[in-house]
Amino acid sequence: MIQYKLKINNIVGNQCNIDDAIHFSATKKVEERTWLIQRPDFCGQFYEYRNHFFDIMNHKIRYDYDCCLETIHSGTSFVAFETILKGNVKRIRNGQAKEWLKGDSNIVLASDYNNENNFFRKGDVFEMFSFVVSPIFLLDLVNKYPDIFEPYYLKMKQENLFFMSENNIRLTSTLQKTIHEIMHSKLMGNYSDIYVESKILECITSFLVLSVNNNKKDDNIKYSLAIRDKMYHAKNILDTEFVSPPTLHNLALQVGTNECTLKSAFKYFFNQTVFSYIYDLRMSLAIKYLLETNKTISEIANLIGYEYQSHFCTAFKRKYSVSPLEYRNQIKNC
């Protein structure tokens, strides 16, 4: 069982008990459910989609005050990929504190896991995507790829909590695309189980490669906290001005640095260039409009910053190998 406790000013408000959280379907059928923690100053929505091998979750939280959401586990063991899609959070798990920012991701391995505290800042909106792999699936990975997974498995048995990467890994366009495909895997109908398994393996593999590359970064390349803050400022500007983004020169001026530092530091912190970040952002929004609205292809092109529909279609096909219309029709016909 998992117990959620909402605390505002150290006073416990709502409390929610989930008897079978971080469990897996006992049958081969897919199970879905949503549960809420709701009050005037706080709203938490927790969505879960699971089968025999995976438990896929999406948490959305809105809060009007500084607050803490305490999660109490009863000696749970699990392996989970986690990433922050919106907002920031300070997480204290089994006494270990870690700041998570939007775009951070990691794989956590826990044995006899008991509790965590998530601290949210006033007025923020938070969203987290995660998936947990079953013990059966984990052992299968260990048996198939012992050189890669056995060291993690043995360490998991010795320590009650650790992360595959010492530092959180920033989401890349590849990881973002894979996460999007996992989140929409149920649309694949009868093929959803095999599809989601392939995408979860792809996500774990991509993360491991990024983790190794991150550890090999040139130790001579060091950026100050001031430069890091400027890069996050630049990213925030792009998030709001992606339709007509500033030039590299103007973006550098806006955040108080030079063009050379902007290009190198942005890639260092986000594992992609400024231009590839804008491209990925536009494409992810295009997917959202295609799936969640009835807007025409031309309307979507204008909304995400393409003056000509043909330019948008070319860019979309370069990323997804199909045209926007073909993508929409394929998903709707699943």
Short mmCIF file of C-alpha atoms in Angstrom, two decimals:
data_model
loop_
_atom_site.label_atom_id
_atom_site.label_comp_id
_atom_site.label_asym_id
_atom_site.label_seq_id
_atom_site.Cartn_x
_atom_site.Cartn_y
_atom_site.Cartn_z
CA MET A 1 0.00 0.00 0.00
CA ILE A 2 1.06 3.60 -0.66
CA GLN A 3 -0.24 6.43 1.49
CA TYR A 4 -0.23 10.06 0.29
CA LYS A 5 -0.28 12.90 2.84
CA LEU A 6 -0.56 16.56 1.83
CA LYS A 7 1.13 18.98 4.24
CA ILE A 8 0.79 22.79 4.17
CA ASN A 9 2.72 24.65 6.89
CA ASN A 10 3.50 21.23 8.41
CA ILE A 11 -0.22 20.56 8.93
CA VAL A 12 -1.57 17.37 7.36
CA GLY A 13 -4.50 18.09 5.08
CA ASN A 14 -5.87 15.47 2.72
CA GLN A 15 -4.79 11.85 3.00
CA CYS A 16 -5.20 9.17 0.33
CA ASN A 17 -4.46 5.43 0.60
CA ILE A 18 -3.75 3.48 -2.61
CA ASP A 19 -3.82 -0.25 -1.89
CA ASP A 20 -2.24 -1.54 -5.09
CA ALA A 21 -0.03 1.27 -6.38
CA ILE A 22 3.20 0.21 -8.13
CA HIS A 23 1.60 -3.13 -8.92
CA PHE A 24 1.21 -4.89 -12.24
CA SER A 25 -1.77 -6.43 -13.96
CA ALA A 26 -2.39 -9.94 -12.62
CA THR A 27 -3.87 -10.85 -16.00
CA LYS A 28 -2.74 -10.05 -19.52
CA LYS A 29 -5.34 -7.30 -19.72
CA VAL A 30 -4.35 -3.65 -19.64
CA GLU A 31 -5.64 -1.74 -16.61
CA GLU A 32 -6.22 2.03 -16.37
CA ARG A 33 -7.25 4.24 -13.49
CA THR A 34 -7.16 7.82 -12.23
CA TRP A 35 -7.35 9.11 -8.67
CA LEU A 36 -7.51 12.65 -7.26
CA ILE A 37 -6.43 14.66 -4.25
CA GLN A 38 -8.51 17.83 -4.50
CA ARG A 39 -9.04 20.91 -2.33
CA PRO A 40 -9.36 24.66 -3.09
CA ASP A 41 -5.60 25.33 -2.81
CA PHE A 42 -4.28 22.01 -4.18
CA CYS A 43 -5.19 19.61 -6.96
CA GLY A 44 -3.37 16.38 -7.65
CA GLN A 45 -4.33 14.04 -10.51
CA PHE A 46 -2.62 10.66 -10.76
CA TYR A 47 -3.08 8.52 -13.86
CA GLU A 48 -1.91 4.92 -14.17
CA TYR A 49 -1.75 2.56 -17.16
CA ARG A 50 -0.35 -0.90 -16.54
CA ASN A 51 0.06 -4.38 -17.88
CA HIS A 52 1.87 -7.52 -16.68
CA PHE A 53 5.37 -6.02 -17.04
CA PHE A 54 5.02 -2.23 -16.70
CA ASP A 55 3.25 0.40 -14.63
CA ILE A 56 3.15 3.72 -16.53
CA MET A 57 2.20 6.83 -14.54
CA ASN A 58 1.56 10.51 -15.12
CA HIS A 59 1.21 12.90 -12.14
CA LYS A 60 -0.17 16.42 -12.51
CA ILE A 61 -0.19 18.75 -9.50
CA ARG A 62 -1.28 22.38 -8.97
CA TYR A 63 -0.78 24.21 -5.68
CA ASP A 64 -1.33 27.73 -4.34
CA TYR A 65 1.00 27.46 -1.32
CA ASP A 66 4.39 25.99 -0.53
CA CYS A 67 3.54 22.42 0.33
CA CYS A 68 4.86 18.90 0.83
CA LEU A 69 3.33 15.72 -0.55
CA GLU A 70 4.56 12.84 1.61
CA THR A 71 4.46 9.36 0.13
CA ILE A 72 4.69 6.44 2.56
CA HIS A 73 5.55 3.04 1.12
CA SER A 74 5.48 -0.29 2.93
CA GLY A 75 8.91 -1.65 2.05
CA THR A 76 8.39 -1.41 -1.72
CA SER A 77 11.07 -2.55 -4.21
CA PHE A 78 11.06 -1.18 -7.74
CA VAL A 79 13.02 0.11 -10.74
CA ALA A 80 11.57 3.26 -12.28
CA PHE A 81 12.41 5.77 -14.99
CA GLU A 82 11.28 9.27 -13.97
CA THR A 83 11.27 12.63 -15.74
CA ILE A 84 9.88 16.06 -14.94
CA LEU A 85 7.70 17.53 -17.71
CA LYS A 86 6.63 20.72 -15.90
CA GLY A 87 7.76 22.62 -12.82
CA ASN A 88 10.44 21.84 -10.24
CA VAL A 89 10.48 19.78 -7.05
CA LYS A 90 12.79 19.01 -4.16
CA ARG A 91 12.60 15.31 -3.37
CA ILE A 92 13.82 13.67 -0.17
CA ARG A 93 13.83 9.89 -0.42
CA ASN A 94 15.05 7.68 2.41
CA GLY A 95 16.99 10.69 3.67
CA GLN A 96 18.58 11.56 0.29
CA ALA A 97 17.74 15.06 -1.03
CA LYS A 98 17.75 15.86 -4.75
CA GLU A 99 16.55 18.90 -6.71
CA TRP A 100 14.63 18.01 -9.86
CA LEU A 101 14.10 20.64 -12.57
CA LYS A 102 11.90 20.57 -15.65
CA GLY A 103 13.57 18.25 -18.16
CA ASP A 104 15.50 16.22 -15.55
CA SER A 105 15.37 12.44 -15.80
CA ASN A 106 16.89 9.47 -14.01
CA ILE A 107 16.38 5.79 -13.26
CA VAL A 108 15.90 4.98 -9.59
CA LEU A 109 16.41 1.51 -8.10
CA ALA A 110 14.89 0.91 -4.68
CA SER A 111 14.82 -2.04 -2.32
CA ASP A 112 12.79 -1.98 0.90
CA TYR A 113 11.76 1.59 0.06
CA ASN A 114 9.78 3.36 2.78
CA ASN A 115 9.06 7.04 2.26
CA GLU A 116 9.66 10.21 0.28
CA ASN A 117 8.79 13.89 0.62
CA ASN A 118 8.17 16.11 -2.40
CA PHE A 119 8.39 19.85 -1.75
CA PHE A 120 6.58 22.14 -4.18
CA ARG A 121 6.81 25.92 -4.46
CA LYS A 122 3.83 28.25 -4.27
CA GLY A 123 2.00 28.91 -7.53
CA ASP A 124 3.86 26.32 -9.59
CA VAL A 125 2.36 23.63 -11.84
CA PHE A 126 4.05 20.25 -11.77
CA GLU A 127 3.90 17.23 -14.06
CA MET A 128 5.94 14.03 -13.89
CA PHE A 129 6.03 11.01 -16.18
CA SER A 130 7.38 7.67 -14.96
CA PHE A 131 7.28 3.97 -15.59
CA VAL A 132 8.09 1.06 -13.27
CA VAL A 133 9.33 -2.28 -14.62
CA SER A 134 8.23 -5.50 -12.96
CA PRO A 135 10.68 -7.84 -11.15
CA ILE A 136 10.08 -10.44 -13.88
CA PHE A 137 11.05 -8.00 -16.62
CA LEU A 138 14.10 -6.79 -14.66
CA LEU A 139 15.38 -10.35 -14.14
CA ASP A 140 14.89 -11.02 -17.84
CA LEU A 141 17.13 -8.02 -18.63
CA VAL A 142 19.72 -9.23 -16.12
CA ASN A 143 19.77 -12.70 -17.71
CA LYS A 144 19.91 -11.40 -21.28
CA TYR A 145 22.41 -8.59 -20.70
CA PRO A 146 24.35 -9.46 -17.52
CA ASP A 147 27.31 -7.19 -18.33
CA ILE A 148 24.97 -4.17 -18.36
CA PHE A 149 22.27 -4.88 -15.80
CA GLU A 150 23.72 -7.34 -13.29
CA PRO A 151 25.90 -4.72 -11.51
CA TYR A 152 22.80 -2.52 -11.00
CA TYR A 153 20.76 -5.49 -9.80
CA LEU A 154 23.38 -6.54 -7.24
CA LYS A 155 23.79 -2.99 -6.02
CA MET A 156 20.03 -2.72 -5.65
CA LYS A 157 20.10 -5.71 -3.29
CA GLN A 158 22.81 -4.03 -1.16
CA GLU A 159 21.45 -0.48 -1.01
CA ASN A 160 17.85 0.55 -0.39
CA LEU A 161 17.99 3.44 -2.87
CA PHE A 162 20.33 4.63 -5.62
CA PHE A 163 20.23 6.23 -9.08
CA MET A 164 21.71 4.88 -12.30
CA SER A 165 23.20 8.32 -12.97
CA GLU A 166 24.75 10.27 -10.10
CA ASN A 167 23.41 13.47 -11.66
CA ASN A 168 20.05 13.82 -13.38
CA ILE A 169 20.20 13.63 -17.17
CA ARG A 170 18.59 16.34 -19.27
CA LEU A 171 15.93 15.16 -21.70
CA THR A 172 17.08 14.99 -25.31
CA SER A 173 14.89 15.06 -28.39
CA THR A 174 15.29 11.27 -28.70
CA LEU A 175 14.11 10.65 -25.14
CA GLN A 176 11.26 13.16 -25.50
CA LYS A 177 10.03 11.38 -28.62
CA THR A 178 10.20 7.96 -26.95
CA ILE A 179 8.36 9.21 -23.85
CA HIS A 180 5.65 10.69 -26.05
CA GLU A 181 5.27 7.33 -27.81
CA ILE A 182 5.03 5.46 -24.49
CA MET A 183 2.38 7.91 -23.23
CA HIS A 184 0.27 7.25 -26.33
CA SER A 185 1.04 3.52 -26.64
CA LYS A 186 -2.52 2.46 -25.76
CA LEU A 187 -3.61 3.93 -29.10
CA MET A 188 -1.83 0.98 -30.78
CA GLY A 189 -4.76 -1.28 -29.83
CA ASN A 190 -3.94 -5.01 -29.92
CA TYR A 191 -0.28 -4.17 -30.55
CA SER A 192 0.07 -1.90 -27.53
CA ASP A 193 1.84 -4.44 -25.28
CA ILE A 194 4.62 -5.29 -27.72
CA TYR A 195 4.85 -1.65 -28.77
CA VAL A 196 5.24 -0.30 -25.24
CA GLU A 197 7.82 -2.98 -24.39
CA SER A 198 9.97 -1.94 -27.35
CA LYS A 199 9.66 1.75 -26.43
CA ILE A 200 10.51 1.17 -22.76
CA LEU A 201 13.62 -0.76 -23.78
CA GLU A 202 14.47 2.09 -26.15
CA CYS A 203 14.02 4.62 -23.34
CA ILE A 204 16.22 2.66 -20.90
CA THR A 205 18.91 2.17 -23.55
CA SER A 206 18.91 5.84 -24.54
CA PHE A 207 19.20 6.85 -20.90
CA LEU A 208 22.13 4.50 -20.26
CA VAL A 209 23.99 5.84 -23.30
CA LEU A 210 23.38 9.43 -22.17
CA SER A 211 24.52 8.56 -18.66
CA VAL A 212 27.81 7.10 -19.91
CA ASN A 213 28.41 10.07 -22.23
CA ASN A 214 27.56 12.50 -19.45
CA ASN A 215 30.19 10.92 -17.19
CA LYS A 216 32.76 11.23 -20.00
CA LYS A 217 32.25 14.95 -20.49
CA ASP A 218 35.48 16.89 -20.57
CA ASP A 219 36.28 17.82 -16.98
CA ASN A 220 38.00 20.95 -18.27
CA ILE A 221 34.63 22.31 -19.42
CA LYS A 222 33.15 23.96 -16.37
CA TYR A 223 30.33 26.48 -16.34
CA SER A 224 29.41 28.67 -13.40
CA LEU A 225 25.99 28.68 -11.76
CA ALA A 226 25.46 32.10 -13.34
CA ILE A 227 25.95 30.63 -16.84
CA ARG A 228 23.66 27.73 -15.98
CA ASP A 229 20.93 30.17 -14.91
CA LYS A 230 21.38 32.12 -18.14
CA MET A 231 20.93 28.94 -20.18
CA TYR A 232 17.70 28.12 -18.36
CA HIS A 233 16.60 31.71 -18.97
CA ALA A 234 17.35 31.23 -22.68
CA LYS A 235 15.37 27.99 -22.68
CA ASN A 236 12.40 29.74 -21.04
CA ILE A 237 12.51 32.45 -23.71
CA LEU A 238 12.43 29.81 -26.44
CA ASP A 239 9.52 28.06 -24.71
CA THR A 240 7.42 31.23 -25.05
CA GLU A 241 8.80 32.71 -28.31
CA PHE A 242 9.15 29.54 -30.43
CA VAL A 243 6.74 30.88 -33.09
CA SER A 244 9.12 33.72 -33.88
CA PRO A 245 12.30 32.95 -31.92
CA PRO A 246 15.09 35.51 -31.51
CA THR A 247 18.33 35.11 -33.42
CA LEU A 248 21.25 33.59 -31.57
CA HIS A 249 22.79 37.06 -31.28
CA ASN A 250 19.63 38.60 -29.81
CA LEU A 251 19.01 35.62 -27.53
CA ALA A 252 22.53 35.93 -26.16
CA LEU A 253 21.98 39.64 -25.50
CA GLN A 254 18.68 38.96 -23.73
CA VAL A 255 20.29 36.56 -21.25
CA GLY A 256 23.50 38.55 -20.80
CA THR A 257 26.12 36.46 -22.56
CA ASN A 258 27.79 36.17 -25.96
CA GLU A 259 26.78 34.04 -28.92
CA CYS A 260 29.73 31.64 -28.60
CA THR A 261 29.00 30.89 -24.93
CA LEU A 262 25.29 30.55 -25.66
CA LYS A 263 25.88 27.89 -28.31
CA SER A 264 28.37 25.81 -26.32
CA ALA A 265 26.73 26.12 -22.88
CA PHE A 266 23.21 25.49 -24.17
CA LYS A 267 24.35 22.26 -25.79
CA TYR A 268 26.27 21.29 -22.63
CA PHE A 269 23.25 21.67 -20.35
CA PHE A 270 20.51 20.39 -22.69
CA ASN A 271 22.38 17.94 -24.95
CA GLN A 272 21.16 19.72 -28.09
CA THR A 273 21.60 22.96 -29.99
CA VAL A 274 19.30 25.95 -29.75
CA PHE A 275 17.92 25.23 -33.21
CA SER A 276 17.28 21.54 -32.51
CA TYR A 277 15.52 22.52 -29.27
CA ILE A 278 13.16 24.85 -31.18
CA TYR A 279 12.56 22.15 -33.78
CA ASP A 280 11.73 19.49 -31.18
CA LEU A 281 9.47 21.87 -29.28
CA ARG A 282 7.54 22.72 -32.44
CA MET A 283 7.18 19.05 -33.38
CA SER A 284 5.93 18.04 -29.92
CA LEU A 285 3.32 20.80 -30.08
CA ALA A 286 2.36 19.69 -33.58
CA ILE A 287 1.66 16.19 -32.22
CA LYS A 288 -0.49 17.67 -29.46
CA TYR A 289 -2.57 19.69 -31.96
CA LEU A 290 -2.89 16.73 -34.33
CA LEU A 291 -4.14 14.38 -31.63
CA GLU A 292 -6.17 16.70 -29.42
CA THR A 293 -7.78 19.16 -31.87
CA ASN A 294 -9.47 19.21 -35.25
CA LYS A 295 -7.32 22.06 -36.55
CA THR A 296 -6.22 21.86 -40.16
CA ILE A 297 -2.60 21.16 -41.09
CA SER A 298 -2.28 24.77 -42.27
CA GLU A 299 -3.60 26.11 -38.94
CA ILE A 300 -1.20 23.93 -36.97
CA ALA A 301 1.71 25.07 -39.14
CA ASN A 302 0.94 28.73 -38.35
CA LEU A 303 0.46 28.03 -34.63
CA ILE A 304 3.92 26.52 -34.24
CA GLY A 305 5.84 29.03 -36.34
CA TYR A 306 5.81 27.82 -39.96
CA GLU A 307 4.70 30.39 -42.52
CA TYR A 308 4.19 27.75 -45.21
CA GLN A 309 2.37 24.46 -44.76
CA SER A 310 4.83 22.69 -47.07
CA HIS A 311 7.77 23.68 -44.84
CA PHE A 312 5.96 22.28 -41.81
CA CYS A 313 5.12 19.02 -43.59
CA THR A 314 8.75 18.58 -44.67
CA ALA A 315 10.02 19.21 -41.14
CA PHE A 316 7.43 16.85 -39.62
CA LYS A 317 8.20 14.04 -42.06
CA ARG A 318 11.94 14.42 -41.39
CA LYS A 319 11.27 13.62 -37.73
CA TYR A 320 8.42 11.09 -37.85
CA SER A 321 8.84 9.59 -41.37
CA VAL A 322 5.20 10.33 -42.24
CA SER A 323 3.27 13.50 -43.09
CA PRO A 324 1.18 15.24 -40.39
CA LEU A 325 -2.06 14.05 -42.02
CA GLU A 326 -0.81 10.47 -42.28
CA TYR A 327 0.23 10.55 -38.62
CA ARG A 328 -3.20 11.81 -37.53
CA ASN A 329 -5.01 9.18 -39.62
CA GLN A 330 -2.78 6.33 -38.40
CA ILE A 331 -3.41 7.16 -34.74
CA LYS A 332 -7.16 7.66 -35.19
CA ASN A 333 -7.47 4.35 -37.02
CA CYS A 334 -5.71 2.37 -34.27
#
